[in-house]
């Protein structure tokens, strides 16, 4: 009996810690991928269609999370986030995690997809990973502090349930909003040429710093143990929607550049 209780407890603890780690959430990642789809040029669309056997980007957007529990893919765990020390001015590869991080991950995906020497199988794998990682990059807490695991250790109440600030941003707000990923992709802001240009401006590290600055503001706006609900939702859901859209536009930019 004791043994049974112990294994039950282990199972519960394991599933709770796994749930803490699920990134934008399935809907957020698919929305970003679906938005990217509408910004792809012809060449990129064709190449991707061929690589993914006719499936769209949204279909593969959660692959990087799906493989997390497989020991064969454990080394990709740290690739979902990047923690730059708060006092560091910039990202330095020499000081970055040797197990990899979100910056090294996205660079690797682009390199494999651009290379004439990489296999079709590797290209398929790294394309699926890229779709997911560009989504992660736009969840501010994926560029948060290492000491609180990007906000995973900052406990909050989400309405009446226990949660943490990382999870609120990964999935609680998006789930509460109750739109499907296609509805989220359709209901994006209408952007003019100059706004689109602004979003596409810069490169990977600029986008990391933007996300990191957002995370700093969000850290300042929450206290451990705080109860969050309607007001938090009202204040921050517009930012979530903007981030999903920016992620989609930038993912398409990366892909259009690869296949140009
Ligand atoms: N998920 C797990 N650990 C993390 C960290 N250190 N930063 C951001 N997200 C994480
Ligand atoms: Zn996450
Ligand atoms: Zn992720």
CSV table of C-alpha atoms in Angstrom, one decimal, residues 62-203:
chain,number,residue,atom,x,y,z
A,62,UNK,CA,4.3,21.8,-30.8
A,63,UNK,CA,6.7,19.0,-31.9
A,64,UNK,CA,9.6,20.4,-29.8
A,65,UNK,CA,7.4,20.0,-26.7
A,66,UNK,CA,6.1,16.6,-27.7
A,67,UNK,CA,9.6,15.1,-27.8
A,68,UNK,CA,10.6,16.6,-24.4
A,69,UNK,CA,9.8,13.5,-22.4
A,70,UNK,CA,11.7,11.2,-24.7
A,71,UNK,CA,15.2,10.6,-23.2
A,72,UNK,CA,16.7,10.5,-26.7
A,73,UNK,CA,15.8,14.2,-27.0
A,74,UNK,CA,16.6,15.4,-23.5
A,75,UNK,CA,19.5,17.5,-24.6
A,76,UNK,CA,17.0,19.9,-26.4
A,77,UNK,CA,15.4,20.9,-23.0
A,78,UNK,CA,17.5,24.0,-22.4
A,79,UNK,CA,17.0,25.1,-26.0
A,80,UNK,CA,13.5,26.5,-25.2
A,81,UNK,CA,14.8,29.5,-23.2
A,82,UNK,CA,17.7,31.9,-22.7
A,83,UNK,CA,18.7,33.5,-19.4
A,84,UNK,CA,21.0,36.4,-19.8
A,85,UNK,CA,22.1,37.8,-16.4
A,86,UNK,CA,20.2,40.9,-15.5
A,87,UNK,CA,23.4,42.9,-15.1
A,88,UNK,CA,24.9,41.8,-18.5
A,89,UNK,CA,24.7,44.3,-21.3
A,90,UNK,CA,24.5,41.8,-24.0
A,91,UNK,CA,24.4,38.1,-24.9
A,92,UNK,CA,27.9,36.7,-25.2
A,93,UNK,CA,28.3,33.2,-26.6
A,94,UNK,CA,31.4,32.7,-24.4
A,95,UNK,CA,29.3,33.2,-21.3
A,96,UNK,CA,26.2,31.4,-22.6
A,97,UNK,CA,25.1,27.9,-21.4
A,98,UNK,CA,27.1,25.1,-22.9
A,99,UNK,CA,24.0,23.0,-22.9
A,100,UNK,CA,22.6,25.4,-25.5
A,101,UNK,CA,19.9,28.0,-25.2
A,102,UNK,CA,17.2,29.6,-27.4
A,103,UNK,CA,19.7,31.8,-29.2
A,104,UNK,CA,22.0,28.9,-30.1
A,105,UNK,CA,18.9,26.8,-30.9
A,106,UNK,CA,17.5,29.2,-33.5
A,107,UNK,CA,21.0,29.8,-35.0
A,108,UNK,CA,21.4,26.0,-35.4
A,109,UNK,CA,18.0,25.6,-37.0
A,110,UNK,CA,18.7,28.3,-39.6
A,111,UNK,CA,22.2,26.9,-40.3
A,112,UNK,CA,20.8,23.4,-41.0
A,113,UNK,CA,18.0,24.7,-43.1
A,114,UNK,CA,20.4,26.9,-45.2
A,115,UNK,CA,23.0,24.2,-45.7
A,116,UNK,CA,23.3,22.2,-48.9
A,117,UNK,CA,25.0,19.5,-46.9
A,118,UNK,CA,22.3,18.7,-44.4
A,119,UNK,CA,20.0,15.7,-44.9
A,120,UNK,CA,16.2,16.0,-45.6
A,121,UNK,CA,15.6,14.3,-42.3
A,122,UNK,CA,17.6,16.9,-40.4
A,123,UNK,CA,15.9,19.7,-42.3
A,124,UNK,CA,12.5,18.4,-41.4
A,125,UNK,CA,13.6,18.1,-37.7
A,126,UNK,CA,15.1,21.6,-37.4
A,127,UNK,CA,12.3,23.3,-39.3
A,128,UNK,CA,9.8,21.9,-36.8
A,129,UNK,CA,12.1,23.0,-33.9
A,130,UNK,CA,12.5,26.5,-35.5
A,131,UNK,CA,8.7,27.0,-35.7
A,132,UNK,CA,8.4,26.3,-32.0
A,133,UNK,CA,11.5,28.2,-30.8
A,134,UNK,CA,10.5,31.5,-32.5
A,135,UNK,CA,7.2,31.2,-30.6
A,136,UNK,CA,9.1,30.7,-27.3
A,137,UNK,CA,11.3,33.7,-28.0
A,138,UNK,CA,8.2,35.9,-27.9
A,139,UNK,CA,7.0,34.6,-24.6
A,140,UNK,CA,8.9,37.2,-22.4
A,141,UNK,CA,9.5,34.8,-19.5
A,142,UNK,CA,11.4,32.5,-21.9
A,143,UNK,CA,14.1,35.2,-21.7
A,144,UNK,CA,13.7,35.7,-17.9
A,145,UNK,CA,16.0,35.1,-14.9
A,146,UNK,CA,17.7,31.8,-14.3
A,147,UNK,CA,17.3,31.9,-10.5
A,148,UNK,CA,13.5,31.7,-10.7
A,149,UNK,CA,13.5,29.5,-13.9
A,150,UNK,CA,12.0,32.2,-16.0
A,151,UNK,CA,9.2,32.9,-13.5
A,152,UNK,CA,8.4,29.2,-13.0
A,153,UNK,CA,9.3,29.6,-9.3
A,154,UNK,CA,7.2,32.7,-8.8
A,155,UNK,CA,3.9,31.2,-7.5
A,156,UNK,CA,0.7,33.1,-8.1
A,157,UNK,CA,-3.0,32.3,-7.9
A,158,UNK,CA,-4.7,32.3,-11.3
A,159,UNK,CA,-8.3,33.1,-10.3
A,160,UNK,CA,-8.8,30.3,-7.7
A,161,UNK,CA,-6.1,27.9,-8.9
A,162,UNK,CA,-2.5,27.6,-8.0
A,163,UNK,CA,-0.1,28.6,-10.9
A,164,UNK,CA,3.1,30.6,-11.5
A,165,UNK,CA,3.8,33.7,-13.5
A,166,UNK,CA,5.6,31.7,-16.3
A,167,UNK,CA,2.6,29.6,-16.8
A,168,UNK,CA,0.2,32.5,-16.7
A,169,UNK,CA,2.1,33.8,-19.7
A,170,UNK,CA,2.6,30.4,-21.4
A,171,UNK,CA,-1.0,29.3,-21.3
A,172,UNK,CA,-3.4,30.6,-18.6
A,173,UNK,CA,-4.2,33.9,-20.3
A,174,UNK,CA,-4.5,32.3,-23.8
A,175,UNK,CA,-6.7,29.5,-22.4
A,176,UNK,CA,-8.9,31.9,-20.5
A,177,UNK,CA,-9.4,34.0,-23.7
A,178,UNK,CA,-11.0,30.9,-25.3
A,179,UNK,CA,-10.1,31.4,-29.0
A,180,UNK,CA,-8.9,28.7,-31.2
A,181,UNK,CA,-5.5,29.1,-32.9
A,182,UNK,CA,-7.2,29.9,-36.2
A,183,UNK,CA,-9.4,32.5,-34.6
A,184,UNK,CA,-6.3,34.1,-33.0
A,185,UNK,CA,-4.6,34.1,-36.4
A,186,UNK,CA,-7.5,35.7,-38.2
A,187,UNK,CA,-8.1,38.3,-35.5
A,188,UNK,CA,-4.7,39.9,-35.6
A,189,UNK,CA,-4.1,43.7,-35.7
A,190,UNK,CA,-4.2,45.3,-39.2
A,191,UNK,CA,-0.7,46.6,-39.6
A,192,UNK,CA,0.5,49.2,-42.1
A,193,UNK,CA,3.7,48.9,-44.1
A,194,UNK,CA,5.8,50.9,-41.6
A,195,UNK,CA,4.5,48.9,-38.6
A,196,UNK,CA,5.4,45.7,-40.4
A,197,UNK,CA,8.8,47.1,-41.3
A,198,UNK,CA,9.4,47.9,-37.7
A,199,UNK,CA,8.5,44.4,-36.5
A,200,UNK,CA,10.8,42.8,-39.2
A,201,UNK,CA,13.7,45.2,-38.3
A,202,UNK,CA,16.8,43.9,-36.6
A,203,UNK,CA,17.9,40.3,-36.1
